[in-house]
Amino acid sequence: MERWHLIAGLILVYLAVTLGIGLAAGRRASRSVTGYVAGDRRFGLLVMYFVTGATVFSAFAFLGGPGWAYSRGAAAFYILSYGALGIAPWYFIGPRTAALGRRFGYVTQAQLLVGRFPSRFLSALMAALSVAAFVPYITLQMRGAGIVIEAVTDGHVPLAAGAAIAYGIVALYVLASGVAAVGWTNTFQGIFMVAIAWSLGIYLPFRLYGGVGEMFGRILAERPEMLSVPGLTAAGDPWSWGGYSSAILVSAIGLMMWPHLFMKAFTARDDRTLRRTVVLFPTFQLFLIPVFLIGFAGVLLPDSPTDADFILPFLILRSELPVLVVGLFCAGALSASMSTGDALLHAAASVTVEDGVGPFRRLSDAAQRRLMRILVLVVGVVAYWFALDEDSSLVVLLLSAYGIICQFAPPICAALFWRRATTPGIVAGLVAGSATAVFFFTTGYLGMELRPLDLHEGVLGLMVHIPVLVGVSLATRPQDRNHTDAFLNPRGSPETGESGGGTPGSERIAPDTQRG
């Protein structure tokens, strides 16, 4: 039996264990849409901690993070910065969101927005933008899984087959168990990938240089530009401070605006669980330290992988580690990929049905669950097709998706904190900001660099979005005070939510009555 056969066998064992956990988790959840989408709002601190941390740190962190440290040096530190900053606002936004979810039955981000700003168009727009951002993010996860499996099997299992096998397993347990499977598999995968990352992050510098300090001493002497903030661009030139700082800013703003993370507020058992998760989340950032050490360990090697994102498996194979260790490494990398991919597939299907279809056509619980399962497969197939593009960088894929997602922050903040915001203002701002971000991304992709100061297209979108939202809101008729009180005081009595056609919750139940 060849070495790659044993490694492939270990990978299959890991996938089988993950599938078993995912299928078992669904037995405790109800068969309702709330059970499938929000886990019956029962997630405790352990699951919330890992479902947040493992979902954030995906294939881009386990593979793209080392890839950037290896090829762009200090530029990779932006990942550490935005993770610590992005979770902080959730200490205040999370409990308010959860309270509105419990009060009015919301299970998605758009339902909360449409409850405050009634508009079927807004609901459909949120669904469309969410799915547009989900596809490159899911593509990133699939590509990461395929990269690892192809590398450790010496190419006998190509990227296309590896991604298909790993995400076939993900699709099975998401189809069967919904968010309950996502929560418990993420807990298992989070523990696993942190253990593997720290083991490799300490071992490889000692194996190749004699220690972490010795490694950085040699890099400082031979490649000092790799340790100078803000690091390098993909072409090897110094990255501008505008590009570096705006990458941090757009990622920090967008972090908890991702629908699959935002929706986790609706799954929490209580406010204390949410706030403890926010306080503890920065400890999950420790996962990035060994990840960066792995990437820096490859900087001075005479040989190089065909792609910077391959540096981690390249080092593993070069170090001639035992088969068991290589198999465990592969399982850890798959944990990083799958723990985010499952949440993304589940959220993409849930958002499309709840926000893209629900406001226009009333469906039974059974019909909604059936349509969500179909969409899990459809979105998975589309992302898989893009994952076969060999020219895509894992980190660049993620940064491009953030350009759209950070546009959700102004309307969410307005819904929860600004009484004077109106439906026309929210819609106009979201359209203007998203269009601006897409324009600058498209022109950059085509080689026409039009971004001033090298700012991220998402930041440029926000610079248009916020003035439009404020200006149009102030120029249009304010909302009824009782209606806005239900959102600015989410723990008040249900009667304060009355506004003409009923409470904000009624707009979710009877979407045909919504305006717009």
C-alpha angles and dihedrals in degrees: 000000000000124000094249090055090061092047091050089050091054090049091053091050090053092048091049092052091049092050091050092052091047095050093045092050092061094060092077096050123088120248092243127107088252089055093049097043104029104021091240086291091280106125113132129203097278095053093039091052095051097036088056098041099040091044093052096045103059138146089307090063097041095043109009092047094056088040092058093043088051098045104024104025116200091015086084090067089079086077091059092047100052095045091058093045102039098061096052098081089054089073086074103024097044099062092044089051092048092049091053090047093053092044101047103020098249117166101170137051094243092052089061092048094046090047089060096033108032110214131127089204090057090051093050091045092053090049093049094048092046094053091044089057094041095058097065090041092053089043088056091054095047093047091049092053091048093049092054097046093046092050099047093045092051091244095304088118104043124214092259094054094042093052091046094051095046094046093042085064091047092051092051097056095038090051091049104039111016120201093350088067090046091053099049098038089050090053091053093042094045094055090045098050095045091053093048094045094053093045093052095038092059097036101050098054089049092047095049104030109013095254146352094270092049090051094054091043091058093044090051090052098043106025107020092160089069091065098045117101129262089029130204139316123239088266091056096253123126111279112236122244088236092058094043098046095042090051088056093045097048092045093048092049093045100041100093093028090075103113093227090056096037090053090058088074086069091054097054119112093223144339093270090060091052095049093046089051090054092048093048098040096085088064087066086062086074084077089072096059097070089039090060091043089057092053094047089050089069098049097093099037114122091222125059137195121250089250129026090232087064094061096103097053088039091059093044093054093042091054092060093226121180117276092250092056092048090049091050091049090053091049090051092052091047088051090057092049099042096042089064099032094058092052091048095050091047093048095045091055094042094049093047093052099038097041107019100041107017098068091054103037131028112230131185120243090256092050092049093051091047092050091047090055092051091050092050087063095042095050090044092054093048092049091046090055091055091044090067090067103107094196096066120106116217096225094043089053090055095045091052091054091051090062089072099034096055088061088073092067099076096051093045092051090045092051093052103034114018118073095188096060114113137197095252090050093050094047094045093048094047093049094046095046095045093046090051093050092048091048095054092042092051095047091048091049089053091052097256103124104201100150112120114234088359089281118172113260090238092060090048088051091053090050087061097033100057099050091046092049092049096042097048092043092053091047094053134066114283120242123257110280094229089054094051092044089065089064102034089048102032094167094055125108116293090242091071089066094066112120120161103288095035140279123329088257091061091062089062093049095045106031093167088074093059120113126233 
